[in-house]
Amino acid sequence: MKFKSVKGTKDILPEDIFKWHFVEQKIRSIMHTFNYREIRTPVFEETALFSRGIGELTDIVGKEMYTFPDRSGTSLTLKPEMTAAVMRAYLQNNLGEQQPLTKVYYISPMFRQERPQAGRLRQFHQFGAESIGSSNPTSDAEIISLSNQIYKSFEIRNFKTSINSVGCEKCRPQYKEILKNHLMGFAQKLSEESQKRLEQNPLRILDSKNETDRELTKNAPLVKDHLCEECANHFSEVQQILNKLNVPYSIDGRIVRGLDYYTKTAYEIVSSDLGSQDALAGGGRYDLLVEQIGGKITPSVGFAAGIERLLMTLEKGNVFSGNDISPDVFIAAADDLGKIWAIETAMKLRNVGIPSEIDFLNRSLKAQMREADRQKARFVIVAGATEIEKQSFTIKNMQTGVQMDVPSSEILNHFQNETR
Ligand code: HAM
């Protein structure tokens, strides 16, 4: 019986891993320049954390979570997103008591049982950041510019940031009623999905992908036009700071996000290089989430972004050509004595940090040279009884074809200088 990976999951193969290392390194380095520190949380949590945190009525909680009882009957869920998990860790470890503002980032796999398609997986990876403890619009602007900075640093051009304010517990209920009344006028014509949302979650109807829904709601009232004074001021300050920072954005009153915890700022970054799943990143402010999961009110803001989607846009730009890892030195053995010398010397080179490889498959010298070439080794040393006897080895530069003889006592030094 042959096994296959589960639908919607993907292997990340050795030939592609350098791409992941490349993006992860850059993400980490930018997160560090913004003074965010990494947090890692378990892959699963108690189910109630997500259902309470993300919202019972969301698609994620209603349809997409990988939920299972463990052997003791506790309901567990593979994390579909990080924000609720980070906030659980924040509370449990009293991070807020150690410092009034906690800035953390993550790079982690997530799990959602969605219908797989290009850019949509069931196990996917996110990077993201959460700034916990400040209600200041500067924090919203920092998060938005941090996510922008990351895409800019990858030299991605075709991305757009759209921002909105979804109000707070003071102004949103009134707006919900206004929106509901408006939608009631043509409720029967809305898609089945939107009709279901009408009572409990009418805001989500605004970002329905259904064409008829979009046409029908063209003139629907938007929450950004019904904000209380506090939310309106906050929204306007976020925009002022973004303008000062020269972060390009537009306002899109239809952004409501698929998670229920947002208050005030909500935003999305989309790329025209992606297909129908065009969201590179999304985030916003979630001042009430901590309270929802049992802590005291802690204003916070954050974002998360799909790594597979970032890679898709980078692959379009051919950013990766020729970046794969390869050994600096391949030691080809001409005979049995050469084989021993090869492994000993490879170890010595590796001990001083020079990536080295040898043949393990008893290949002919010619085949070993071909293998060194295939692996894009920069140098090849040929070792056999003759060279060992003479204590002198030929080193071939595979790029230039130039060969030189180096005494064995000089080999380590030679490569330390060459590969520095
Ligand atoms: P989200 O919009 O659900 O937000 O996900 C963020 C990003 O993850 C999306 O923009 C997309 O790039 C990627 N993504 C989501 N689902 C999939 C999937 N099935 N396959 C591939 N990529 C996917 C959140 O998760 C919030 N926790 C963001 C946040 C952080 N809000 C505040 N702090």
Coordinates of C-alpha atoms and ligand atoms in Angstrom, one line a residue:
M1 CA 0.0 0.0 0.0
K2 CA 1.3 3.4 -1.0
F3 CA 0.6 6.4 1.2
K4 CA 0.0 9.9 0.0
S5 CA 0.0 13.1 1.9
V6 CA -3.4 14.2 3.2
K7 CA -5.5 16.4 0.9
G8 CA -4.6 20.0 1.3
T9 CA -1.1 19.3 2.8
K10 CA 2.2 19.6 1.1
D11 CA 5.7 18.3 1.6
I12 CA 8.4 21.0 1.6
L13 CA 11.1 19.2 -0.3
P14 CA 14.9 19.6 0.2
E15 CA 15.1 21.3 -3.2
D16 CA 12.7 24.0 -2.0
I17 CA 13.8 24.5 1.6
F18 CA 16.2 27.2 0.8
K19 CA 13.3 29.4 -0.2
W20 CA 11.7 28.9 3.2
H21 CA 15.0 29.6 4.9
F22 CA 15.4 32.8 2.8
V23 CA 12.0 34.2 3.6
E24 CA 12.1 33.1 7.3
Q25 CA 15.4 34.8 7.8
K26 CA 14.3 38.0 6.3
I27 CA 11.1 38.0 8.3
R28 CA 12.9 37.4 11.5
S29 CA 15.4 40.1 10.8
I30 CA 12.7 42.7 10.1
M31 CA 10.7 41.6 13.1
H32 CA 13.8 42.2 15.2
T33 CA 14.4 45.6 13.8
F34 CA 10.9 46.5 14.9
N35 CA 11.7 45.0 18.3
Y36 CA 9.3 42.0 18.2
R37 CA 10.5 38.8 19.9
E38 CA 9.5 35.4 18.8
I39 CA 6.9 33.3 20.6
R40 CA 6.2 29.6 19.9
T41 CA 3.0 28.0 21.1
P42 CA 1.8 24.4 20.9
V43 CA 0.3 23.1 17.7
F44 CA -3.0 22.3 19.5
E45 CA -5.0 24.0 22.2
E46 CA -8.3 23.4 24.0
T47 CA -11.1 23.9 21.4
A48 CA -13.0 26.4 23.6
L49 CA -10.0 28.9 23.3
F50 CA -10.6 29.2 19.5
S51 CA -14.4 29.0 19.5
R52 CA -14.6 31.7 22.2
G53 CA -11.7 33.8 20.8
I54 CA -12.4 33.7 17.1
G55 CA -16.2 33.5 17.4
E56 CA -18.8 30.7 17.2
L57 CA -20.4 32.1 14.1
T58 CA -17.3 32.4 12.0
D59 CA -16.5 30.0 9.1
I60 CA -13.3 29.0 10.9
V61 CA -15.0 27.8 14.1
G62 CA -18.2 26.6 12.4
K63 CA -16.7 24.6 9.5
E64 CA -12.9 24.6 9.3
M65 CA -11.3 23.5 12.6
Y66 CA -9.5 20.2 13.0
T67 CA -11.1 19.2 16.3
F68 CA -10.7 15.9 18.1
P69 CA -11.1 14.4 21.6
D70 CA -7.9 13.2 23.2
R71 CA -7.9 10.0 25.1
S72 CA -9.2 11.7 28.2
G73 CA -12.1 13.2 26.3
T74 CA -10.8 16.8 26.3
S75 CA -11.7 18.5 23.0
L76 CA -8.6 19.7 21.3
T77 CA -8.1 21.7 18.1
L78 CA -5.1 22.1 15.8
K79 CA -4.5 25.9 15.7
P80 CA -6.3 27.6 12.8
E81 CA -4.6 30.9 13.7
M82 CA -2.2 32.3 16.3
T83 CA -3.8 35.3 17.8
A84 CA -6.0 33.4 20.3
A85 CA -3.1 31.1 21.2
V86 CA -0.7 34.0 21.7
M87 CA -3.2 35.7 24.0
R88 CA -3.7 32.5 26.0
A89 CA 0.1 32.3 26.4
Y90 CA 0.3 36.0 27.3
L91 CA -2.3 35.5 30.1
Q92 CA -1.0 32.2 31.4
N93 CA 2.6 33.4 31.6
N94 CA 1.7 36.9 33.0
L95 CA 3.7 38.5 30.2
G96 CA 1.8 41.8 30.7
E97 CA 3.1 42.0 34.3
Q98 CA 6.7 41.8 33.1
Q99 CA 6.3 44.6 30.6
P100 CA 3.4 46.9 29.9
L101 CA 3.7 46.5 26.1
T102 CA 4.4 43.0 24.8
K103 CA 5.5 42.7 21.2
V104 CA 5.8 39.2 19.8
Y105 CA 6.0 37.5 16.4
Y106 CA 5.6 34.0 15.1
I107 CA 6.2 31.7 12.2
S108 CA 4.1 28.6 12.5
P109 CA 2.0 26.0 10.7
M110 CA -1.8 26.5 10.9
F111 CA -4.7 24.1 10.1
R112 CA -8.0 24.8 8.5
Q113 CA -10.2 22.3 6.7
E114 CA -11.0 24.5 3.7
R115 CA -11.5 23.4 0.1
P116 CA -8.0 23.2 -1.2
Q117 CA -7.1 25.3 -4.3
A118 CA -4.2 27.4 -5.5
G119 CA -3.0 29.4 -2.5
R120 CA -5.4 27.6 -0.1
L121 CA -4.2 24.6 1.9
R122 CA -5.3 22.7 4.9
Q123 CA -2.0 22.9 6.6
F124 CA -0.4 26.2 5.7
H125 CA 2.1 28.5 7.3
Q126 CA 1.8 32.0 8.7
F127 CA 4.1 34.6 10.0
G128 CA 2.6 37.4 12.1
A129 CA 3.0 39.8 14.9
E130 CA 1.0 40.9 17.9
S131 CA 1.5 44.2 19.8
I132 CA -0.3 43.6 23.1
G133 CA -1.2 46.3 25.6
S134 CA -1.6 49.6 23.7
S135 CA -4.7 51.3 22.5
N136 CA -2.6 54.0 20.8
P137 CA -3.2 54.4 17.0
T138 CA 0.6 54.4 16.7
S139 CA 0.6 50.7 17.4
D140 CA -2.0 50.1 14.6
A141 CA 0.2 52.1 12.3
E142 CA 3.3 50.2 13.4
I143 CA 1.7 46.9 12.7
I144 CA 0.5 48.0 9.2
S145 CA 3.9 49.5 8.3
L146 CA 5.7 46.4 9.6
S147 CA 3.7 44.1 7.3
N148 CA 4.3 46.5 4.4
Q149 CA 8.0 46.7 5.2
I150 CA 8.2 42.9 4.9
Y151 CA 6.7 42.8 1.4
K152 CA 8.7 45.8 0.4
S153 CA 11.9 44.2 1.5
F154 CA 11.2 41.2 -0.8
E155 CA 10.8 43.7 -3.6
I156 CA 7.2 42.7 -4.1
R157 CA 5.5 45.5 -6.1
N158 CA 2.0 44.3 -6.9
F159 CA 0.5 44.5 -3.4
K160 CA -2.1 46.8 -2.0
T161 CA -3.0 47.7 1.6
S162 CA -6.7 48.4 2.4
I163 CA -7.8 49.6 5.8
N164 CA -11.1 50.1 7.5
S165 CA -12.5 50.6 10.9
V166 CA -15.1 48.1 12.2
G167 CA -16.1 50.1 15.2
C168 CA -16.3 48.9 18.8
E169 CA -18.9 47.5 21.2
K170 CA -20.4 50.9 21.6
C171 CA -21.0 51.8 17.9
R172 CA -21.2 48.5 16.1
P173 CA -24.5 47.2 17.6
Q174 CA -26.3 50.3 16.3
Y175 CA -24.6 50.0 12.9
K176 CA -25.5 46.3 12.8
E177 CA -29.2 47.3 13.1
I178 CA -28.9 49.9 10.4
L179 CA -27.2 47.4 8.1
K180 CA -29.8 44.7 8.9
N181 CA -32.7 47.0 8.1
H182 CA -31.1 47.9 4.8
L183 CA -30.4 44.3 3.9
M184 CA -34.0 43.2 4.8
G185 CA -35.2 45.2 1.8
F186 CA -33.8 42.5 -0.5
A187 CA -33.0 39.6 1.9
Q188 CA -34.6 37.0 -0.4
K189 CA -32.3 37.9 -3.2
L190 CA -29.1 37.4 -1.2
S191 CA -27.2 34.2 -1.5
E192 CA -28.1 31.4 0.8
E193 CA -24.9 31.9 2.8
S194 CA -25.6 35.6 3.3
Q195 CA -29.2 35.0 4.3
K196 CA -27.9 32.7 7.1
R197 CA -25.6 35.5 8.2
L198 CA -28.3 38.2 8.2
E199 CA -29.5 37.7 11.8
Q200 CA -26.2 37.1 13.7
N201 CA -23.4 38.3 11.5
P202 CA -24.6 40.8 8.9
L203 CA -21.2 42.5 8.5
R204 CA -19.8 39.5 6.8
I205 CA -22.3 39.9 4.0
L206 CA -20.4 42.9 2.9
D207 CA -17.3 40.9 2.0
S208 CA -19.3 38.1 0.3
K209 CA -17.5 36.9 -2.9
N210 CA -20.9 36.2 -4.5
E211 CA -21.5 38.5 -7.5
T212 CA -25.2 39.0 -6.8
D213 CA -24.5 39.8 -3.1
R214 CA -21.9 42.3 -4.2
E215 CA -24.2 44.0 -6.6
L216 CA -27.1 44.1 -4.1
T217 CA -24.9 45.5 -1.4
K218 CA -23.3 48.2 -3.6
N219 CA -25.0 51.0 -1.7
A220 CA -25.2 49.3 1.7
P221 CA -24.3 51.6 4.7
L222 CA -20.7 51.1 5.8
V223 CA -19.5 50.8 9.4
K224 CA -16.8 53.4 8.8
D225 CA -19.6 56.0 8.3
H226 CA -21.3 55.1 11.6
L227 CA -18.4 55.1 14.0
C228 CA -18.6 56.6 17.5
E229 CA -16.4 59.6 18.2
E230 CA -13.6 57.5 19.8
C231 CA -13.5 55.1 16.9
A232 CA -13.6 57.8 14.3
N233 CA -10.8 59.7 16.0
H234 CA -8.7 56.5 16.2
F235 CA -9.3 55.7 12.6
S236 CA -8.3 59.2 11.5
E237 CA -5.1 59.1 13.6
V238 CA -4.1 55.8 12.2
Q239 CA -4.4 57.3 8.7
Q240 CA -2.4 60.4 9.7
I241 CA 0.4 58.3 11.0
L242 CA 0.4 56.1 8.0
N243 CA 0.6 59.2 5.8
K244 CA 3.6 60.5 7.8
L245 CA 5.3 57.2 7.4
N246 CA 4.6 57.1 3.7
V247 CA 2.8 53.8 3.9
P248 CA 0.6 53.6 0.8
Y249 CA -3.0 52.4 1.6
S250 CA -6.6 53.0 0.6
I251 CA -9.7 52.9 2.6
D252 CA -12.1 50.0 1.9
G253 CA -15.3 50.2 3.9
R254 CA -16.1 46.6 3.0
I255 CA -13.2 45.0 4.9
V256 CA -14.8 43.2 7.8
R257 CA -12.5 40.2 8.2
G258 CA -13.5 36.6 8.8
L259 CA -12.7 36.5 12.6
D260 CA -15.0 38.1 15.1
Y261 CA -12.5 39.6 17.5
Y262 CA -11.8 42.8 15.6
T263 CA -12.5 46.3 17.0
K264 CA -11.6 49.6 15.3
T265 CA -8.8 49.0 12.7
A266 CA -9.1 46.1 10.3
Y267 CA -6.9 45.7 7.2
E268 CA -5.8 43.5 4.4
I269 CA -3.0 43.3 2.0
V270 CA -3.8 41.7 -1.4
S271 CA -1.6 40.9 -4.4
S272 CA -2.6 41.0 -8.0
D273 CA 0.0 38.3 -8.6
L274 CA -2.3 35.8 -6.8
G275 CA -5.4 34.2 -8.2
S276 CA -8.8 34.2 -6.4
Q277 CA -7.0 33.7 -3.0
D278 CA -5.4 37.0 -3.3
A279 CA -5.0 37.9 0.4
L280 CA -1.3 38.0 1.4
A281 CA -2.0 39.2 4.9
G282 CA -4.7 40.5 7.2
G283 CA -5.0 41.9 10.7
G284 CA -6.3 44.6 12.9
R285 CA -7.1 45.7 16.4
Y286 CA -8.7 43.3 18.9
D287 CA -9.2 45.1 22.2
L288 CA -11.7 42.7 23.6
L289 CA -10.2 39.3 22.9
V290 CA -8.2 38.9 26.1
E291 CA -11.4 39.6 28.1
Q292 CA -13.2 37.1 26.0
I293 CA -10.8 34.4 27.0
G294 CA -10.7 35.2 30.7
G295 CA -8.3 38.1 31.2
K296 CA -8.8 41.8 31.8
I297 CA -9.3 44.1 28.8
T298 CA -6.0 44.5 27.0
P299 CA -6.0 46.6 23.9
S300 CA -4.0 44.9 21.1
V301 CA -3.3 44.9 17.5
G302 CA -1.6 42.4 15.1
F303 CA -1.5 40.8 11.7
A304 CA -0.8 37.4 10.1
A305 CA 0.3 36.5 6.6
G306 CA 0.4 33.3 4.5
I307 CA 3.9 32.1 3.7
E308 CA 2.9 29.9 0.8
R309 CA 1.2 32.9 -0.8
L310 CA 4.3 35.0 -0.2
L311 CA 6.4 32.3 -1.9
M312 CA 3.9 32.2 -4.8
T313 CA 4.4 35.9 -5.5
L314 CA 8.2 35.6 -5.1
E315 CA 8.3 32.6 -7.5
K316 CA 6.6 34.8 -10.1
G317 CA 9.4 37.3 -9.8
N318 CA 12.1 34.6 -10.2
V319 CA 13.8 35.8 -7.0
F320 CA 15.1 32.4 -6.2
S321 CA 17.1 31.3 -9.2
G322 CA 20.4 29.7 -8.1
N323 CA 20.1 30.2 -4.4
D324 CA 20.0 26.5 -3.4
I325 CA 22.5 25.3 -0.9
S326 CA 25.5 23.4 -2.3
P327 CA 28.8 22.1 -0.9
D328 CA 31.8 24.3 -1.2
V329 CA 34.0 21.2 -1.5
F330 CA 33.4 17.8 -3.0
I331 CA 36.1 15.3 -2.4
A332 CA 36.2 12.6 -5.1
A333 CA 38.0 9.4 -4.2
A334 CA 40.0 7.5 -6.9
D335 CA 40.5 4.3 -4.8
D336 CA 39.9 2.8 -1.3
L337 CA 42.7 4.8 0.3
G338 CA 41.3 7.9 -1.2
K339 CA 37.9 7.1 0.3
I340 CA 39.2 7.1 3.8
W341 CA 41.2 10.3 3.2
A342 CA 38.0 11.9 1.7
I343 CA 35.8 11.3 4.8
E344 CA 38.6 12.4 7.2
T345 CA 39.2 15.6 5.2
A346 CA 35.5 16.3 4.8
M347 CA 35.1 16.1 8.6
K348 CA 38.1 18.4 9.1
L349 CA 36.6 20.9 6.7
R350 CA 33.1 20.6 8.2
N351 CA 34.7 21.2 11.7
V352 CA 35.8 24.6 10.5
G353 CA 32.5 25.4 8.9
I354 CA 33.2 24.6 5.3
P355 CA 30.3 22.6 3.7
S356 CA 31.8 19.5 2.3
E357 CA 30.6 16.3 0.6
I358 CA 32.0 13.0 -0.5
D359 CA 30.8 10.0 -2.5
F360 CA 28.9 7.3 -0.6
L361 CA 27.9 5.1 -3.5
N362 CA 31.3 3.7 -4.8
R363 CA 30.9 5.6 -8.0
S364 CA 33.7 5.9 -10.6
L365 CA 35.8 9.0 -10.5
K366 CA 34.1 10.3 -13.6
A367 CA 30.7 9.7 -12.0
Q368 CA 31.8 11.5 -8.9
M369 CA 32.9 14.5 -10.9
R370 CA 29.5 14.6 -12.6
E371 CA 27.9 14.4 -9.1
A372 CA 30.0 17.3 -7.9
D373 CA 28.9 19.2 -10.9
R374 CA 25.2 18.3 -10.3
Q375 CA 25.5 19.4 -6.7
K376 CA 27.1 22.7 -7.9
A377 CA 30.1 22.2 -5.6
R378 CA 32.6 25.1 -6.0
F379 CA 35.7 23.0 -5.7
V380 CA 36.6 19.3 -6.2
I381 CA 39.6 17.6 -4.6
V382 CA 40.7 14.3 -6.1
A383 CA 42.2 11.9 -3.6
G384 CA 43.9 8.6 -4.2
A385 CA 46.9 6.5 -3.2
T386 CA 49.2 8.6 -5.5
E387 CA 48.1 12.0 -4.0
I388 CA 48.3 10.6 -0.4
E389 CA 51.8 9.3 -1.1
K390 CA 52.9 12.7 -2.4
Q391 CA 51.0 14.5 0.3
S392 CA 49.8 16.9 -2.5
F393 CA 46.3 17.2 -3.9
T394 CA 44.8 18.8 -7.0
I395 CA 42.0 21.2 -6.3
K396 CA 39.8 22.1 -9.2
N397 CA 37.7 25.3 -9.3
M398 CA 34.5 24.1 -10.9
Q399 CA 33.5 27.5 -12.0
T400 CA 36.7 28.5 -13.8
G401 CA 38.1 25.0 -14.5
V402 CA 41.5 26.2 -13.0
Q403 CA 43.4 23.5 -11.2
M404 CA 46.1 23.8 -8.6
D405 CA 48.2 21.5 -6.5
V406 CA 48.0 22.1 -2.7
P407 CA 50.1 20.3 -0.1
S408 CA 47.8 18.4 2.3
S409 CA 49.0 20.5 5.3
E410 CA 47.7 23.6 3.5
I411 CA 44.3 22.3 2.4
L412 CA 42.3 23.6 5.4
N413 CA 44.0 27.1 5.2
H414 CA 43.4 27.1 1.5
F415 CA 39.7 26.7 1.8
Q416 CA 39.4 28.9 4.8
N417 CA 40.8 31.7 2.6
E418 CA 38.8 30.7 -0.5
T419 CA 35.4 30.4 1.1
R420 CA 35.7 33.4 3.4
Ligands
HAM1 P1 -6.5 35.4 8.4 O1 -7.0 36.5 7.5 O2 -7.5 34.4 8.7 O3 -6.1 36.2 9.7 O4 -5.2 34.8 7.9 C1 -4.0 35.6 7.6 C2 -3.4 35.1 6.3 O5 -3.1 33.7 6.3 C3 -4.3 35.3 5.0 O6 -4.2 36.6 4.5 C4 -3.6 34.3 4.1 O7 -2.4 34.8 3.5 C5 -3.2 33.2 5.0 N1 -4.1 32.0 5.0 C6 -5.3 31.9 5.7 N2 -5.9 30.7 5.4 C7 -5.1 30.1 4.5 C8 -5.2 28.8 3.9 N3 -6.2 28.0 4.1 N4 -4.1 28.5 3.0 C9 -3.1 29.3 2.8 N5 -3.0 30.5 3.4 C10 -4.0 30.9 4.3 C11 -5.6 35.6 10.9 O8 -5.3 34.4 10.9 C12 -5.5 36.5 12.1 N6 -5.0 35.7 13.2 C13 -4.6 37.7 11.8 C14 -4.4 38.6 13.0 C15 -3.3 38.6 13.8 N7 -5.2 39.5 13.4 C16 -4.7 40.1 14.5 N8 -3.6 39.5 14.7

